[in-house]
Structure formats: C-alpha cells, structure tokens
Amino acid sequence: MNKSNFLHYTITNFIFSIIVLNIFHFNTFAVEPDEFLIDKKQESRARDISKKIRCLVCQNQSIDDSEAQLAKDLRSIIRVKISEGKKDEEIYKFLTDRYGDFILLNPPIKMSTYALWFLPFIFSLMGIMTIFRHNYKAKKKIG
Amino acid sequence: MSKKIFLLLVFAFFFVIIIFFYLLIIERDPSNLPSQLIEKEVPIFNSKLLFNDEKFISTNEFKNNITLVNFFATWCAPCREEHKYIIELSKDSSIKIIGINYKDNPNKAIVWLKELKNPYSKVITDPKGKIAIDWGVYGIPETFLISSKGIIKYKHVGPINKIVYRKFKKKISNLKKK
C-alpha cells in the first residue's frame, strides 16, 4: 500500500466511523422505555426539560443522561407533571423551589449571576481593545 | 493615558486571579450542597405511618415542638451508623423526631427498628421517594431541624457523626432560647 492510498483509507475509515457512531448514538440514552409518555409531543417536551436539569448526585450530567436513582425519580416526576398539563415554567419552578437554581444546568440571569454571565464578555472586549491599540501603535511607528 | 488603561487592565487581571486563588484556598466542602428550604416552611405532604398504617397529615405535625426529620432506610449502611446518635438526640424529651422511611420494605423497616431501637415518635413511609423530592433530598441519610413554628432551620446531608451531633445539639439549644 503506498502512502497516499494509506492516507485515503484512514480518512475514509475515520469518516465512516463518525457517521456510524452518530447514528447509533441515539440508542444510548439513560431513559428507559418504560418511562416514555405515549404522546410523542409530551415525551419530547419531557426530554427537553430533562436535558436542562442537573443530576444532583452526579458530576455535571443532566438527568437525561444519568442512570442515578434520583435522576430517574426526577424524570418520572417531570413526566407526571407534563401529563397533568403543567407548563414548562411551572415544572422548572417546582424543581427550583425544592433544589434551588443549582438544579438548572444553565444558571439564570439575575443580580447575583451578572458577574458570571457578563464578565467574560467584558474581559474579551478589553482584550480586543488592547490588541487594536497595540496594532495601531505599531503601525504608527512603522508609518 | 494609555499607560493608565494598561495598568488598570493589569490590576483587574490580577484582582480576578487573586479572587480565584482565594476561593481555591479557603476551606470549602464540596459535599456541602446548597439547600433551598432553609428558613422556609416545611413542605406539605400526606402519607401513611409505618407501624399502624394510619394516615399522616403534615400540617398537624410541626407546630408545637422543635422537630427533627430524619430520612432513613434499612438498605442504607450510613443510616445504621448514625442511628446511635439519633437515639442520643431522642433522649431530649422536649424535641420530637420524625423518621421518614425512604423507598423501603415496611416489614424490614419494622424489624430493623426493633433491632436498633426506635428513637422516632412517628415513622412515615415514603415508598416511591416522592416526599423526599418535596424536601429536596439528594440522598439518604439526611436530617432536618425544624423550629417550633414549622420553619426549616438546618439541614445535614449524610450520616450524623460526633461532630454533626454536637452541631445539632448546639442548634437545638439555640432554638430553645428563642
């Protein structure tokens, strides 16, 4: 096998495995079949909410990905609430009333989290400004 | 002028670094999970009692005494370990201890309490863990301290050991003074 053939072979193999992994990836979630709601719309809502809820006893995992018992209990409570006709906001409120904002994987934007949300933007802006200033000065020197 | 801005930037950068390292150095227990329920009223829940299948209605329960609520199960090894401290706490007759038997087999729980002694004034069953979710429980054992007005004052996640026992004792005596 010459060099270019080998490279071609490796690349095709690589692309093929990515495609295969992506197809079968969908079969590997933690939610068990007996948990599913019959109504497909409701079920997809339940999955969406579950993806945004932290599994409290795991390391940075959503309850949708986790097989922990508490995650399973919370998933089933979310599904019960949905079939009772509760809105998404009401379900989030139910959970944060009990477990706090910590249960949300995305912290909400409010007074106490402004620094968390906006400092990165401020720092990158400051960085960009510094670079521009530096370039401007360097150009001036040359010119 | 630009030098001033540069100095300010450097200062801000080091300020952030210092805060970062400060947070690393100070003693923080990562298992110290935030609790939403502190200073809030006890959740309302109804269930059955373990020993005689009677109904339990939470609204009748937390108004007159300082109460401890302890989530436990027979399958939980740390619960067995902390049990002696709960018995010790139950010797104070002015406080009431309510046990919530979490996801357990009632018969096993009765045998378990006979073997280790029963410090609880009432034992409530929570077969599906729904009451635990209302109390924001992460995993058992967990123990809550409730004032005589029905407000949750303190929560401990994990087994009670000597240090935690003393903490509870202190907090109970502080509550009594009020």
Short mmCIF file of C-alpha atoms in Angstrom, two decimals:
data_model
loop_
_atom_site.label_atom_id
_atom_site.label_comp_id
_atom_site.label_asym_id
_atom_site.label_seq_id
_atom_site.Cartn_x
_atom_site.Cartn_y
_atom_site.Cartn_z
CA MET A 1 0.00 0.00 0.00
CA ASN A 2 1.59 3.31 -0.95
CA LYS A 3 1.44 6.39 1.20
CA SER A 4 -1.46 8.23 -0.47
CA ASN A 5 -3.57 5.07 -0.57
CA PHE A 6 -3.00 4.51 3.10
CA LEU A 7 -3.99 8.07 3.91
CA HIS A 8 -7.12 7.74 1.81
CA TYR A 9 -8.01 4.51 3.58
CA THR A 10 -7.54 6.04 7.03
CA ILE A 11 -9.59 9.10 6.24
CA THR A 12 -12.50 7.10 4.79
CA ASN A 13 -12.39 4.85 7.80
CA PHE A 14 -12.44 7.81 10.12
CA ILE A 15 -15.38 9.50 8.38
CA PHE A 16 -17.29 6.23 8.22
CA SER A 17 -16.85 5.58 11.95
CA ILE A 18 -18.03 9.09 12.79
CA ILE A 19 -21.18 8.53 10.73
CA VAL A 20 -21.83 5.15 12.32
CA LEU A 21 -21.24 6.46 15.85
CA ASN A 22 -23.60 9.33 15.24
CA ILE A 23 -26.37 7.05 14.01
CA PHE A 24 -26.15 4.64 16.91
CA HIS A 25 -25.50 7.34 19.45
CA PHE A 26 -29.26 7.88 19.73
CA ASN A 27 -29.73 4.43 21.16
CA THR A 28 -27.55 5.02 24.19
CA PHE A 29 -29.50 7.37 26.43
CA ALA A 30 -30.28 6.57 30.03
CA VAL A 31 -34.04 6.96 29.77
CA GLU A 32 -35.64 3.57 29.92
CA PRO A 33 -38.50 2.52 27.62
CA ASP A 34 -40.98 2.10 30.48
CA GLU A 35 -40.57 5.77 31.31
CA PHE A 36 -41.79 7.07 27.93
CA LEU A 37 -45.01 9.01 27.62
CA ILE A 38 -47.35 7.78 24.91
CA ASP A 39 -47.92 11.25 23.47
CA LYS A 40 -44.85 11.98 21.33
CA LYS A 41 -45.08 15.74 21.75
CA GLN A 42 -45.26 15.41 25.54
CA GLU A 43 -42.39 12.94 25.51
CA SER A 44 -40.14 15.30 23.55
CA ARG A 45 -41.03 18.11 25.98
CA ALA A 46 -40.05 15.85 28.88
CA ARG A 47 -36.74 15.06 27.19
CA ASP A 48 -36.07 18.76 26.55
CA ILE A 49 -36.68 19.64 30.20
CA SER A 50 -34.63 16.68 31.44
CA LYS A 51 -31.65 17.83 29.38
CA LYS A 52 -31.65 21.15 31.24
CA ILE A 53 -31.90 19.64 34.72
CA ARG A 54 -28.76 18.76 36.64
CA CYS A 55 -28.37 15.30 38.04
CA LEU A 56 -27.61 16.44 41.58
CA VAL A 57 -25.71 13.37 42.66
CA CYS A 58 -23.56 13.10 39.54
CA GLN A 59 -20.67 15.13 38.18
CA ASN A 60 -22.10 17.70 35.79
CA GLN A 61 -24.52 15.43 34.00
CA SER A 62 -28.11 16.09 33.07
CA ILE A 63 -30.80 13.82 34.47
CA ASP A 64 -31.47 12.82 30.87
CA ASP A 65 -28.01 11.24 30.67
CA SER A 66 -27.89 9.75 34.12
CA GLU A 67 -28.84 6.37 35.48
CA ALA A 68 -28.76 7.54 39.09
CA GLN A 69 -31.88 6.73 41.06
CA LEU A 70 -32.59 10.36 41.92
CA ALA A 71 -32.30 11.29 38.24
CA LYS A 72 -34.81 8.59 37.39
CA ASP A 73 -37.22 9.82 40.07
CA LEU A 74 -36.96 13.39 38.80
CA ARG A 75 -37.52 12.27 35.21
CA SER A 76 -40.66 10.45 36.21
CA ILE A 77 -41.92 13.45 38.21
CA ILE A 78 -41.37 15.69 35.17
CA ARG A 79 -43.42 13.26 33.08
CA VAL A 80 -46.20 13.10 35.66
CA LYS A 81 -46.36 16.91 35.73
CA ILE A 82 -46.48 17.09 31.93
CA SER A 83 -49.32 14.61 31.72
CA GLU A 84 -51.12 16.62 34.39
CA GLY A 85 -50.99 19.52 31.90
CA LYS A 86 -48.40 21.62 33.72
CA LYS A 87 -46.45 24.21 31.71
CA ASP A 88 -42.64 24.06 31.36
CA GLU A 89 -42.23 27.12 33.60
CA GLU A 90 -44.31 25.51 36.33
CA ILE A 91 -42.15 22.38 36.20
CA TYR A 92 -38.92 24.39 36.42
CA LYS A 93 -40.40 26.30 39.36
CA PHE A 94 -41.39 23.07 41.09
CA LEU A 95 -37.80 21.84 40.81
CA THR A 96 -36.02 25.07 41.76
CA ASP A 97 -38.36 25.56 44.76
CA ARG A 98 -37.02 22.30 46.13
CA TYR A 99 -33.45 22.12 44.91
CA GLY A 100 -32.58 25.74 44.10
CA ASP A 101 -31.06 27.20 40.93
CA PHE A 102 -28.29 24.63 41.32
CA ILE A 103 -30.58 22.09 39.66
CA LEU A 104 -30.58 24.09 36.40
CA LEU A 105 -27.58 23.33 34.21
CA ASN A 106 -27.72 26.91 32.91
CA PRO A 107 -27.70 29.38 35.78
CA PRO A 108 -30.45 32.01 35.33
CA ILE A 109 -29.50 35.62 34.56
CA LYS A 110 -30.18 37.67 37.69
CA MET A 111 -28.43 40.15 40.01
CA SER A 112 -26.29 37.55 41.76
CA THR A 113 -25.12 35.98 38.49
CA TYR A 114 -24.43 39.12 36.41
CA ALA A 115 -20.69 38.79 37.02
CA LEU A 116 -20.79 35.16 35.95
CA TRP A 117 -22.61 35.91 32.70
CA PHE A 118 -21.11 39.25 31.65
CA LEU A 119 -17.50 39.27 32.92
CA PRO A 120 -16.29 37.01 30.09
CA PHE A 121 -17.70 39.44 27.51
CA ILE A 122 -16.17 42.41 29.29
CA PHE A 123 -12.80 40.72 29.51
CA SER A 124 -12.80 39.69 25.85
CA LEU A 125 -13.77 43.23 24.88
CA MET A 126 -10.89 44.55 26.95
CA GLY A 127 -8.57 42.05 25.28
CA ILE A 128 -9.68 43.04 21.79
CA MET A 129 -9.25 46.70 22.65
CA THR A 130 -5.72 46.05 23.86
CA ILE A 131 -4.82 44.22 20.66
CA PHE A 132 -6.21 47.02 18.47
CA ARG A 133 -4.44 49.67 20.48
CA HIS A 134 -1.20 47.73 20.22
CA ASN A 135 -1.57 47.26 16.43
CA TYR A 136 -2.49 50.88 15.94
CA LYS A 137 0.65 51.99 17.78
CA ALA A 138 2.86 49.55 15.89
CA LYS A 139 1.50 50.79 12.56
CA LYS A 140 2.09 54.36 13.60
CA LYS A 141 5.69 53.58 14.41
CA ILE A 142 6.29 51.99 11.01
CA GLY A 143 4.37 54.66 9.11
CA MET B 1 -3.15 57.97 29.16
CA SER B 2 -2.87 54.55 27.55
CA LYS B 3 -0.41 53.55 30.20
CA LYS B 4 -3.04 54.22 32.81
CA ILE B 5 -5.52 51.99 30.99
CA PHE B 6 -2.89 49.31 30.67
CA LEU B 7 -2.15 49.46 34.38
CA LEU B 8 -5.84 49.28 35.14
CA LEU B 9 -6.15 46.18 32.96
CA VAL B 10 -3.21 44.52 34.66
CA PHE B 11 -4.69 45.37 38.02
CA ALA B 12 -8.11 43.96 37.06
CA PHE B 13 -6.47 40.80 35.77
CA PHE B 14 -4.57 40.19 38.98
CA PHE B 15 -7.63 41.02 41.02
CA VAL B 16 -9.53 38.20 39.29
CA ILE B 17 -6.58 35.83 39.75
CA ILE B 18 -6.40 36.67 43.46
CA ILE B 19 -10.12 36.01 43.91
CA PHE B 20 -9.74 32.73 42.06
CA PHE B 21 -6.93 31.56 44.31
CA TYR B 22 -8.70 32.80 47.39
CA LEU B 23 -11.69 30.63 46.53
CA LEU B 24 -9.33 27.70 45.99
CA ILE B 25 -7.57 28.14 49.32
CA ILE B 26 -10.45 28.82 51.73
CA GLU B 27 -11.94 25.75 53.27
CA ARG B 28 -14.91 24.74 51.25
CA ASP B 29 -16.59 21.40 51.49
CA PRO B 30 -17.70 20.38 48.00
CA SER B 31 -20.22 17.99 49.53
CA ASN B 32 -21.85 20.99 51.17
CA LEU B 33 -24.74 21.23 48.75
CA PRO B 34 -26.95 24.30 48.71
CA SER B 35 -30.36 23.95 50.26
CA GLN B 36 -33.32 25.89 49.07
CA LEU B 37 -35.53 25.06 52.01
CA ILE B 38 -33.66 26.77 54.87
CA GLU B 39 -35.86 29.39 56.57
CA LYS B 40 -38.89 28.11 54.67
CA GLU B 41 -41.95 26.33 55.99
CA VAL B 42 -41.97 22.55 55.98
CA PRO B 43 -43.40 21.05 52.79
CA ILE B 44 -46.96 19.79 52.99
CA PHE B 45 -47.28 16.06 52.46
CA ASN B 46 -49.52 13.18 53.40
CA SER B 47 -48.58 9.58 53.79
CA LYS B 48 -49.01 6.54 55.99
CA LEU B 49 -47.40 5.56 59.25
CA LEU B 50 -45.13 2.55 59.23
CA PHE B 51 -46.42 0.78 62.31
CA ASN B 52 -50.19 1.01 62.05
CA ASP B 53 -51.00 2.20 58.52
CA GLU B 54 -52.66 5.29 59.95
CA LYS B 55 -52.79 8.42 57.85
CA PHE B 56 -50.16 11.08 58.42
CA ILE B 57 -51.03 14.70 57.66
CA SER B 58 -48.03 17.02 57.84
CA THR B 59 -49.99 20.19 58.61
CA ASN B 60 -50.95 18.80 62.04
CA GLU B 61 -47.44 17.96 62.98
CA PHE B 62 -44.79 20.66 63.10
CA LYS B 63 -46.40 23.48 65.05
CA ASN B 64 -45.68 22.84 68.72
CA ASN B 65 -42.31 21.18 69.14
CA ILE B 66 -38.81 21.52 67.83
CA THR B 67 -38.70 18.62 65.41
CA LEU B 68 -36.01 16.62 63.68
CA VAL B 69 -36.88 14.91 60.43
CA ASN B 70 -34.60 12.04 59.51
CA PHE B 71 -34.72 10.21 56.16
CA PHE B 72 -33.53 6.63 56.52
CA ALA B 73 -33.80 3.14 55.07
CA THR B 74 -32.73 -0.34 56.06
CA TRP B 75 -30.69 -0.74 52.86
CA CYS B 76 -28.64 2.34 53.71
CA ALA B 77 -25.47 1.46 55.62
CA PRO B 78 -24.65 5.00 56.85
CA CYS B 79 -28.17 5.14 58.34
CA ARG B 80 -27.25 2.24 60.60
CA GLU B 81 -24.08 4.07 61.62
CA GLU B 82 -25.83 7.30 62.53
CA HIS B 83 -28.66 5.58 64.38
CA LYS B 84 -26.97 5.71 67.78
CA TYR B 85 -26.72 9.49 67.51
CA ILE B 86 -30.41 9.75 66.70
CA ILE B 87 -31.17 7.65 69.76
CA GLU B 88 -28.97 10.02 71.74
CA LEU B 89 -30.84 13.04 70.36
CA SER B 90 -34.19 11.41 71.18
CA LYS B 91 -33.29 11.42 74.89
CA ASP B 92 -34.20 15.10 74.97
CA SER B 93 -37.92 14.77 75.61
CA SER B 94 -38.71 18.31 74.51
CA ILE B 95 -37.90 17.57 70.88
CA LYS B 96 -39.74 15.28 68.54
CA ILE B 97 -38.03 13.09 65.95
CA ILE B 98 -39.90 12.02 62.85
CA GLY B 99 -38.41 9.28 60.70
CA ILE B 100 -39.17 9.02 57.04
CA ASN B 101 -38.59 5.52 55.75
CA TYR B 102 -37.33 6.08 52.21
CA LYS B 103 -38.02 3.54 49.45
CA ASP B 104 -38.02 0.61 51.80
CA ASN B 105 -39.79 -2.60 52.58
CA PRO B 106 -42.06 -1.83 55.59
CA ASN B 107 -41.56 -5.25 57.18
CA LYS B 108 -37.79 -4.94 57.01
CA ALA B 109 -38.03 -1.45 58.48
CA ILE B 110 -40.05 -2.70 61.46
CA VAL B 111 -37.52 -5.47 62.15
CA TRP B 112 -34.65 -3.01 61.74
CA LEU B 113 -36.17 -0.59 64.26
CA LYS B 114 -36.78 -3.40 66.73
CA GLU B 115 -33.17 -4.46 66.47
CA LEU B 116 -31.61 -0.99 66.72
CA LYS B 117 -34.32 0.61 68.92
CA ASN B 118 -36.81 3.13 67.71
CA PRO B 119 -35.96 6.76 68.52
CA TYR B 120 -38.76 8.15 66.35
CA SER B 121 -42.04 9.42 67.70
CA LYS B 122 -43.52 8.71 64.28
CA VAL B 123 -42.24 6.80 61.29
CA ILE B 124 -43.69 7.72 57.91
CA THR B 125 -43.38 5.63 54.79
CA ASP B 126 -42.15 7.11 51.52
CA PRO B 127 -42.24 4.07 49.24
CA LYS B 128 -41.61 5.95 45.98
CA GLY B 129 -39.36 8.72 47.25
CA LYS B 130 -41.89 11.44 46.49
CA ILE B 131 -41.81 13.02 49.95
CA ALA B 132 -38.02 13.11 49.69
CA ILE B 133 -38.22 15.15 46.49
CA ASP B 134 -40.58 17.61 48.21
CA TRP B 135 -37.92 18.03 50.88
CA GLY B 136 -35.16 18.50 48.29
CA VAL B 137 -33.35 15.35 49.39
CA TYR B 138 -30.23 14.35 47.43
CA GLY B 139 -29.60 11.01 49.02
CA ILE B 140 -30.22 9.47 52.40
CA PRO B 141 -29.43 9.80 55.24
CA GLU B 142 -30.49 13.43 55.53
CA THR B 143 -31.64 15.20 58.68
CA PHE B 144 -33.60 18.44 59.00
CA LEU B 145 -34.03 20.64 62.06
CA ILE B 146 -37.40 22.39 62.28
CA SER B 147 -38.34 25.15 64.69
CA SER B 148 -41.48 25.00 66.80
CA LYS B 149 -43.08 27.35 64.27
CA GLY B 150 -42.62 24.85 61.47
CA ILE B 151 -39.67 26.58 59.78
CA ILE B 152 -36.74 24.53 58.49
CA LYS B 153 -33.63 25.84 60.23
CA TYR B 154 -30.86 23.47 59.29
CA LYS B 155 -30.19 20.51 57.06
CA HIS B 156 -27.46 17.91 57.15
CA VAL B 157 -26.72 15.67 54.16
CA GLY B 158 -25.05 12.42 55.09
CA PRO B 159 -24.73 10.45 58.30
CA ILE B 160 -24.64 12.13 61.70
CA ASN B 161 -21.29 11.64 63.40
CA LYS B 162 -19.89 13.03 66.63
CA ILE B 163 -19.18 16.47 65.19
CA VAL B 164 -22.54 16.75 63.46
CA TYR B 165 -24.27 15.50 66.61
CA ARG B 166 -22.73 18.35 68.62
CA LYS B 167 -23.75 20.79 65.91
CA PHE B 168 -27.35 19.60 66.16
CA LYS B 169 -27.25 19.82 69.96
CA LYS B 170 -25.99 23.39 69.78
CA LYS B 171 -28.56 24.42 67.21
CA ILE B 172 -31.36 22.83 69.23
CA SER B 173 -30.34 24.68 72.38
CA ASN B 174 -30.14 27.94 70.40
CA LEU B 175 -33.67 27.35 69.13
CA LYS B 176 -34.93 26.69 72.65
CA LYS B 177 -33.60 30.04 73.84
CA LYS B 178 -35.66 31.94 71.29
#
